């Protein structure tokens, strides 16, 4: 399903449109995109399956009617938006029956495991949080980590996100356990334009090995050019390596697993000649 919800012209004189597109589990994504190329997709809202379709029109009118479009820049639509249901989807019977799975089976590079469990805090009731367990150590040595940090350590959204969504649904009516912090962490991760760079890094390495495409050439295609004293041009490979999580950012000791969705799209389209969705983790 595609709904045409509105049209406008941006500050650069380009026509844009607001559309509603089917998402996972009967949900609807409200998207702001270029009216001609149908690219530069920006996510305005992700409506759950039980919301009336009229809400998509309300989102569009609110976005266009009060000048909001001039004030904010929504994050880019990424591939996993089409495969994830909204956080507040109350109709997921399968997840309801499944209950709460507590532990992620995957280990990070250092052998740490991740477990979702109640922890004592300043509140009178426990909080449900992710904990990071060292290899061959007692549970008492585990540390609390955010959803975002757990995802970053594994360099994968799953199973952390799936288990978090399932836990929030299973405990949405529980008064003996707080999920407020966990819910906020999940919302921030879903709404953030900063996404994992692992698949993009793998695509760049594959392009180099299979097609002989150098990182210097990729950087040049992205407009990142440097000149030596003789005036010879080459690509800023250090810029590209930092974006890919190969080299650490300035002042940091370890490479970052994150990249802004706009920069990922730039490297994908101009540097590799592929759709950004081909190099986004779901």
Short mmCIF file of N, CA and C in Angstrom, two decimals, residues 103-225:
data_model
loop_
_atom_site.label_atom_id
_atom_site.label_comp_id
_atom_site.label_asym_id
_atom_site.label_seq_id
_atom_site.Cartn_x
_atom_site.Cartn_y
_atom_site.Cartn_z
N UNK A 103 18.57 -14.20 27.81
CA UNK A 103 19.99 -14.09 27.50
C UNK A 103 20.25 -14.12 26.00
N UNK A 104 21.11 -13.21 25.54
CA UNK A 104 21.56 -13.24 24.16
C UNK A 104 22.67 -14.27 24.03
N UNK A 105 22.58 -15.15 23.04
CA UNK A 105 23.54 -16.24 22.92
C UNK A 105 24.86 -15.76 22.34
N UNK A 106 24.82 -14.72 21.50
CA UNK A 106 26.04 -14.24 20.87
C UNK A 106 27.00 -13.64 21.89
N UNK A 107 28.28 -13.78 21.61
CA UNK A 107 29.32 -13.16 22.42
C UNK A 107 29.98 -12.06 21.61
N UNK A 108 30.46 -11.02 22.28
CA UNK A 108 31.18 -9.98 21.56
C UNK A 108 32.62 -10.43 21.31
N UNK A 109 33.43 -9.53 20.74
CA UNK A 109 34.79 -9.91 20.34
C UNK A 109 35.66 -10.31 21.53
N UNK A 110 35.33 -9.81 22.69
CA UNK A 110 36.12 -10.11 23.87
C UNK A 110 35.55 -11.27 24.69
N UNK A 111 34.50 -11.92 24.18
CA UNK A 111 33.93 -13.08 24.85
C UNK A 111 32.89 -12.75 25.91
N UNK A 112 32.46 -11.49 26.00
CA UNK A 112 31.43 -11.11 26.96
C UNK A 112 30.05 -11.52 26.44
N UNK A 113 29.19 -11.95 27.34
CA UNK A 113 27.81 -12.29 27.02
C UNK A 113 26.90 -11.19 27.54
N UNK A 114 25.64 -11.19 27.09
CA UNK A 114 24.70 -10.13 27.46
C UNK A 114 23.40 -10.75 27.96
N UNK A 115 22.93 -10.26 29.09
CA UNK A 115 21.75 -10.83 29.73
C UNK A 115 20.80 -9.72 30.14
N UNK A 116 19.52 -9.93 29.87
CA UNK A 116 18.47 -8.99 30.26
C UNK A 116 17.86 -9.49 31.56
N UNK A 117 17.98 -8.67 32.62
CA UNK A 117 17.52 -9.15 33.91
C UNK A 117 17.20 -7.99 34.85
N UNK A 118 16.41 -8.26 35.89
CA UNK A 118 16.10 -7.21 36.88
C UNK A 118 17.35 -6.85 37.69
N UNK A 119 17.54 -5.57 37.93
CA UNK A 119 18.66 -5.11 38.75
C UNK A 119 18.12 -4.14 39.80
N UNK A 120 18.77 -4.11 40.94
CA UNK A 120 18.39 -3.19 42.01
C UNK A 120 18.94 -1.80 41.70
N UNK A 121 18.14 -0.80 42.00
CA UNK A 121 18.53 0.58 41.73
C UNK A 121 18.01 1.46 42.85
N UNK A 122 17.91 2.76 42.60
CA UNK A 122 17.44 3.68 43.63
C UNK A 122 15.94 3.61 43.84
N UNK A 123 15.23 2.98 42.89
CA UNK A 123 13.78 2.86 43.01
C UNK A 123 13.43 1.76 44.01
N UNK A 124 12.18 1.75 44.44
CA UNK A 124 11.74 0.73 45.39
C UNK A 124 11.48 -0.60 44.71
N UNK A 125 11.40 -0.61 43.38
CA UNK A 125 11.23 -1.85 42.63
C UNK A 125 12.43 -2.02 41.69
N UNK A 126 12.76 -3.25 41.29
CA UNK A 126 13.89 -3.46 40.38
C UNK A 126 13.62 -2.87 38.99
N UNK A 127 14.70 -2.62 38.26
CA UNK A 127 14.63 -2.18 36.87
C UNK A 127 15.04 -3.34 35.96
N UNK A 128 14.43 -3.42 34.80
CA UNK A 128 14.84 -4.41 33.80
C UNK A 128 15.90 -3.76 32.92
N UNK A 129 17.12 -4.32 32.93
CA UNK A 129 18.23 -3.73 32.19
C UNK A 129 19.10 -4.81 31.56
N UNK A 130 19.87 -4.41 30.55
CA UNK A 130 20.87 -5.30 29.98
C UNK A 130 22.12 -5.26 30.83
N UNK A 131 22.74 -6.45 31.03
CA UNK A 131 24.00 -6.56 31.76
C UNK A 131 25.03 -7.29 30.90
N UNK A 132 26.27 -6.89 31.06
CA UNK A 132 27.39 -7.45 30.31
C UNK A 132 28.20 -8.34 31.24
N UNK A 133 28.31 -9.63 30.88
CA UNK A 133 28.99 -10.59 31.74
C UNK A 133 30.36 -10.93 31.20
N UNK A 134 31.41 -10.75 32.01
CA UNK A 134 32.77 -11.10 31.56
C UNK A 134 32.90 -12.61 31.36
N UNK A 135 33.84 -13.04 30.53
CA UNK A 135 34.06 -14.48 30.33
C UNK A 135 34.49 -15.16 31.62
N UNK A 136 33.92 -16.30 31.92
CA UNK A 136 34.30 -17.12 33.08
C UNK A 136 34.33 -16.32 34.37
N UNK A 137 33.33 -15.43 34.54
CA UNK A 137 33.27 -14.63 35.76
C UNK A 137 31.92 -14.81 36.43
N UNK A 138 31.86 -14.50 37.70
CA UNK A 138 30.61 -14.62 38.44
C UNK A 138 29.63 -13.54 37.99
N UNK A 139 28.34 -13.82 38.17
CA UNK A 139 27.31 -12.85 37.78
C UNK A 139 27.48 -11.53 38.51
N UNK A 140 28.09 -11.57 39.69
CA UNK A 140 28.29 -10.34 40.46
C UNK A 140 29.23 -9.38 39.75
N UNK A 141 30.04 -9.88 38.81
CA UNK A 141 30.98 -9.04 38.08
C UNK A 141 30.36 -8.39 36.85
N UNK A 142 29.10 -8.68 36.59
CA UNK A 142 28.43 -8.12 35.42
C UNK A 142 28.21 -6.62 35.61
N UNK A 143 28.23 -5.87 34.50
CA UNK A 143 28.00 -4.43 34.53
C UNK A 143 26.75 -4.09 33.72
N UNK A 144 26.05 -3.05 34.11
CA UNK A 144 24.87 -2.60 33.39
C UNK A 144 25.29 -1.85 32.14
N UNK A 145 24.67 -2.17 31.00
CA UNK A 145 24.94 -1.47 29.75
C UNK A 145 23.61 -1.05 29.13
N UNK A 146 23.65 -0.02 28.32
CA UNK A 146 22.45 0.42 27.61
C UNK A 146 22.17 -0.49 26.42
N UNK A 147 20.96 -0.40 25.87
CA UNK A 147 20.63 -1.14 24.64
C UNK A 147 21.61 -0.77 23.53
N UNK A 148 21.90 0.51 23.42
CA UNK A 148 22.80 0.98 22.37
C UNK A 148 24.21 0.41 22.53
N UNK A 149 24.70 0.36 23.77
CA UNK A 149 26.04 -0.18 23.99
C UNK A 149 26.09 -1.67 23.70
N UNK A 150 25.04 -2.40 24.07
CA UNK A 150 25.00 -3.84 23.78
C UNK A 150 25.01 -4.08 22.28
N UNK A 151 24.21 -3.31 21.55
CA UNK A 151 24.17 -3.42 20.08
C UNK A 151 25.54 -3.09 19.49
N UNK A 152 26.18 -2.05 20.01
CA UNK A 152 27.49 -1.65 19.50
C UNK A 152 28.54 -2.73 19.75
N UNK A 153 28.50 -3.33 20.93
CA UNK A 153 29.49 -4.35 21.26
C UNK A 153 29.36 -5.58 20.36
N UNK A 154 28.12 -5.94 20.02
CA UNK A 154 27.89 -7.10 19.15
C UNK A 154 27.98 -6.73 17.68
N UNK A 155 27.93 -5.42 17.38
CA UNK A 155 27.89 -4.92 16.01
C UNK A 155 26.73 -5.55 15.25
N UNK A 156 25.61 -5.70 15.93
CA UNK A 156 24.41 -6.30 15.36
C UNK A 156 23.21 -5.85 16.18
N UNK A 157 22.09 -5.59 15.49
CA UNK A 157 20.88 -5.18 16.21
C UNK A 157 20.19 -6.36 16.88
N UNK A 158 20.41 -7.53 16.33
CA UNK A 158 19.78 -8.72 16.89
C UNK A 158 20.83 -9.64 17.52
N UNK A 159 20.46 -10.33 18.61
CA UNK A 159 19.11 -10.48 19.16
C UNK A 159 18.72 -9.42 20.19
N UNK A 160 19.57 -8.43 20.43
CA UNK A 160 19.32 -7.45 21.48
C UNK A 160 17.97 -6.75 21.30
N UNK A 161 17.71 -6.24 20.10
CA UNK A 161 16.47 -5.48 19.88
C UNK A 161 15.23 -6.37 19.98
N UNK A 162 15.31 -7.57 19.40
CA UNK A 162 14.16 -8.47 19.45
C UNK A 162 13.82 -8.86 20.89
N UNK A 163 14.84 -9.18 21.69
CA UNK A 163 14.61 -9.55 23.07
C UNK A 163 14.10 -8.37 23.90
N UNK A 164 14.61 -7.18 23.59
CA UNK A 164 14.15 -5.99 24.31
C UNK A 164 12.69 -5.71 24.02
N UNK A 165 12.30 -5.77 22.74
CA UNK A 165 10.89 -5.54 22.38
C UNK A 165 9.99 -6.57 23.04
N UNK A 166 10.43 -7.83 23.02
CA UNK A 166 9.63 -8.90 23.62
C UNK A 166 9.46 -8.67 25.13
N UNK A 167 10.53 -8.27 25.79
CA UNK A 167 10.47 -8.04 27.23
C UNK A 167 9.55 -6.87 27.57
N UNK A 168 9.61 -5.80 26.78
CA UNK A 168 8.77 -4.64 27.03
C UNK A 168 7.29 -4.98 26.85
N UNK A 169 7.00 -5.81 25.85
CA UNK A 169 5.60 -6.21 25.67
C UNK A 169 5.15 -7.12 26.80
N UNK A 170 6.01 -8.05 27.18
CA UNK A 170 5.64 -9.01 28.22
C UNK A 170 5.42 -8.34 29.57
N UNK A 171 6.10 -7.22 29.82
CA UNK A 171 6.04 -6.56 31.13
C UNK A 171 5.35 -5.20 31.08
N UNK A 172 4.58 -4.95 30.03
CA UNK A 172 3.99 -3.62 29.91
C UNK A 172 2.96 -3.32 30.99
N UNK A 173 2.37 -4.35 31.62
CA UNK A 173 1.38 -4.12 32.67
C UNK A 173 1.92 -4.49 34.06
N UNK A 174 3.21 -4.82 34.13
CA UNK A 174 3.79 -5.24 35.39
C UNK A 174 4.12 -4.03 36.26
N UNK A 175 3.71 -4.08 37.52
CA UNK A 175 3.99 -2.99 38.44
C UNK A 175 5.13 -3.31 39.40
N UNK A 176 5.60 -4.54 39.38
CA UNK A 176 6.67 -4.94 40.28
C UNK A 176 8.05 -4.84 39.64
N UNK A 177 8.09 -4.35 38.40
CA UNK A 177 9.35 -4.24 37.67
C UNK A 177 9.30 -3.02 36.76
N UNK A 178 10.28 -2.13 36.87
CA UNK A 178 10.31 -0.93 36.05
C UNK A 178 10.97 -1.19 34.70
N UNK A 179 10.33 -0.75 33.62
CA UNK A 179 10.91 -0.86 32.28
C UNK A 179 11.10 0.51 31.64
N UNK A 180 11.00 1.58 32.44
CA UNK A 180 11.02 2.93 31.90
C UNK A 180 12.35 3.24 31.20
N UNK A 181 13.46 2.93 31.85
CA UNK A 181 14.76 3.23 31.26
C UNK A 181 15.00 2.38 30.02
N UNK A 182 14.67 1.10 30.10
CA UNK A 182 14.85 0.20 28.96
C UNK A 182 14.03 0.67 27.77
N UNK A 183 12.80 1.10 28.02
CA UNK A 183 11.92 1.58 26.94
C UNK A 183 12.50 2.84 26.30
N UNK A 184 13.00 3.75 27.12
CA UNK A 184 13.59 4.99 26.60
C UNK A 184 14.83 4.69 25.76
N UNK A 185 15.66 3.77 26.22
CA UNK A 185 16.86 3.39 25.47
C UNK A 185 16.49 2.82 24.11
N UNK A 186 15.45 2.00 24.07
CA UNK A 186 15.03 1.39 22.82
C UNK A 186 14.48 2.45 21.87
N UNK A 187 13.70 3.39 22.38
CA UNK A 187 13.16 4.45 21.55
C UNK A 187 14.28 5.29 20.93
N UNK A 188 15.27 5.62 21.74
CA UNK A 188 16.38 6.43 21.24
C UNK A 188 17.15 5.71 20.14
N UNK A 189 17.35 4.41 20.31
CA UNK A 189 18.06 3.64 19.29
C UNK A 189 17.26 3.61 17.99
N UNK A 190 15.95 3.41 18.08
CA UNK A 190 15.11 3.32 16.89
C UNK A 190 15.03 4.64 16.14
N UNK A 191 15.08 5.74 16.86
CA UNK A 191 14.90 7.06 16.24
C UNK A 191 16.21 7.70 15.80
N UNK A 192 17.32 7.15 16.20
CA UNK A 192 18.61 7.78 15.93
C UNK A 192 19.01 7.64 14.47
N UNK A 193 19.59 8.69 13.88
CA UNK A 193 20.12 8.59 12.51
C UNK A 193 21.52 7.96 12.49
N UNK A 194 22.05 7.65 13.67
CA UNK A 194 23.37 7.02 13.75
C UNK A 194 23.17 5.50 13.76
N UNK A 195 23.71 4.81 12.77
CA UNK A 195 23.45 3.39 12.58
C UNK A 195 24.76 2.61 12.50
N UNK A 196 24.67 1.29 12.56
CA UNK A 196 25.87 0.45 12.52
C UNK A 196 26.53 0.48 11.14
N UNK A 197 27.86 0.43 11.14
CA UNK A 197 28.60 0.51 9.88
C UNK A 197 29.18 -0.82 9.41
N UNK A 198 28.91 -1.92 10.10
CA UNK A 198 29.58 -3.19 9.80
C UNK A 198 29.34 -3.67 8.37
N UNK A 199 28.11 -3.64 7.91
CA UNK A 199 27.83 -4.16 6.56
C UNK A 199 28.47 -3.26 5.50
N UNK A 200 28.50 -1.96 5.74
CA UNK A 200 29.17 -1.05 4.80
C UNK A 200 30.66 -1.37 4.74
N UNK A 201 31.27 -1.60 5.91
CA UNK A 201 32.70 -1.95 5.94
C UNK A 201 32.95 -3.24 5.16
N UNK A 202 32.09 -4.22 5.35
CA UNK A 202 32.24 -5.49 4.63
C UNK A 202 32.10 -5.29 3.13
N UNK A 203 31.19 -4.39 2.72
CA UNK A 203 30.98 -4.13 1.29
C UNK A 203 32.19 -3.45 0.67
N UNK A 204 32.80 -2.52 1.40
CA UNK A 204 34.00 -1.84 0.89
C UNK A 204 35.15 -2.82 0.76
N UNK A 205 35.35 -3.66 1.75
CA UNK A 205 36.43 -4.66 1.70
C UNK A 205 36.20 -5.63 0.55
N UNK A 206 34.94 -6.05 0.35
CA UNK A 206 34.62 -6.98 -0.75
C UNK A 206 34.88 -6.32 -2.11
N UNK A 207 34.52 -5.03 -2.24
CA UNK A 207 34.75 -4.31 -3.50
C UNK A 207 36.23 -4.20 -3.80
N UNK A 208 37.03 -4.05 -2.75
CA UNK A 208 38.48 -3.97 -2.94
C UNK A 208 39.07 -5.30 -3.36
N UNK A 209 38.60 -6.38 -2.73
CA UNK A 209 39.16 -7.70 -3.01
C UNK A 209 38.69 -8.25 -4.35
N UNK A 210 37.42 -8.02 -4.70
CA UNK A 210 36.85 -8.62 -5.90
C UNK A 210 37.05 -7.76 -7.15
N UNK A 211 37.00 -6.44 -6.97
CA UNK A 211 37.02 -5.55 -8.14
C UNK A 211 38.21 -4.61 -8.16
N UNK A 212 39.08 -4.72 -7.17
CA UNK A 212 40.27 -3.88 -7.14
C UNK A 212 39.97 -2.41 -6.89
N UNK A 213 38.83 -2.12 -6.31
CA UNK A 213 38.46 -0.73 -6.04
C UNK A 213 39.15 -0.28 -4.75
N UNK A 214 40.04 0.67 -4.85
CA UNK A 214 40.81 1.10 -3.70
C UNK A 214 40.01 2.04 -2.81
N UNK A 215 40.41 2.12 -1.55
CA UNK A 215 39.77 3.05 -0.62
C UNK A 215 40.02 4.49 -1.06
N UNK A 216 41.15 4.74 -1.67
CA UNK A 216 41.43 6.08 -2.18
C UNK A 216 40.43 6.48 -3.25
N UNK A 217 40.13 5.57 -4.17
CA UNK A 217 39.16 5.86 -5.23
C UNK A 217 37.77 6.08 -4.66
N UNK A 218 37.39 5.27 -3.67
CA UNK A 218 36.08 5.43 -3.04
C UNK A 218 35.98 6.81 -2.38
N UNK A 219 37.04 7.20 -1.67
CA UNK A 219 37.04 8.51 -1.01
C UNK A 219 36.94 9.64 -2.04
N UNK A 220 37.65 9.52 -3.16
CA UNK A 220 37.59 10.54 -4.21
C UNK A 220 36.17 10.66 -4.76
N UNK A 221 35.52 9.52 -4.99
CA UNK A 221 34.15 9.54 -5.48
C UNK A 221 33.20 10.25 -4.51
N UNK A 222 33.56 10.19 -3.22
CA UNK A 222 32.73 10.84 -2.19
C UNK A 222 33.10 12.31 -2.00
N UNK A 223 34.06 12.79 -2.78
CA UNK A 223 34.45 14.19 -2.68
C UNK A 223 35.48 14.47 -1.62
N UNK A 224 36.09 13.43 -1.06
CA UNK A 224 37.11 13.60 -0.03
C UNK A 224 38.48 13.44 -0.68
N UNK A 225 39.08 14.58 -1.07
CA UNK A 225 40.33 14.58 -1.85
C UNK A 225 41.39 15.39 -1.10
#
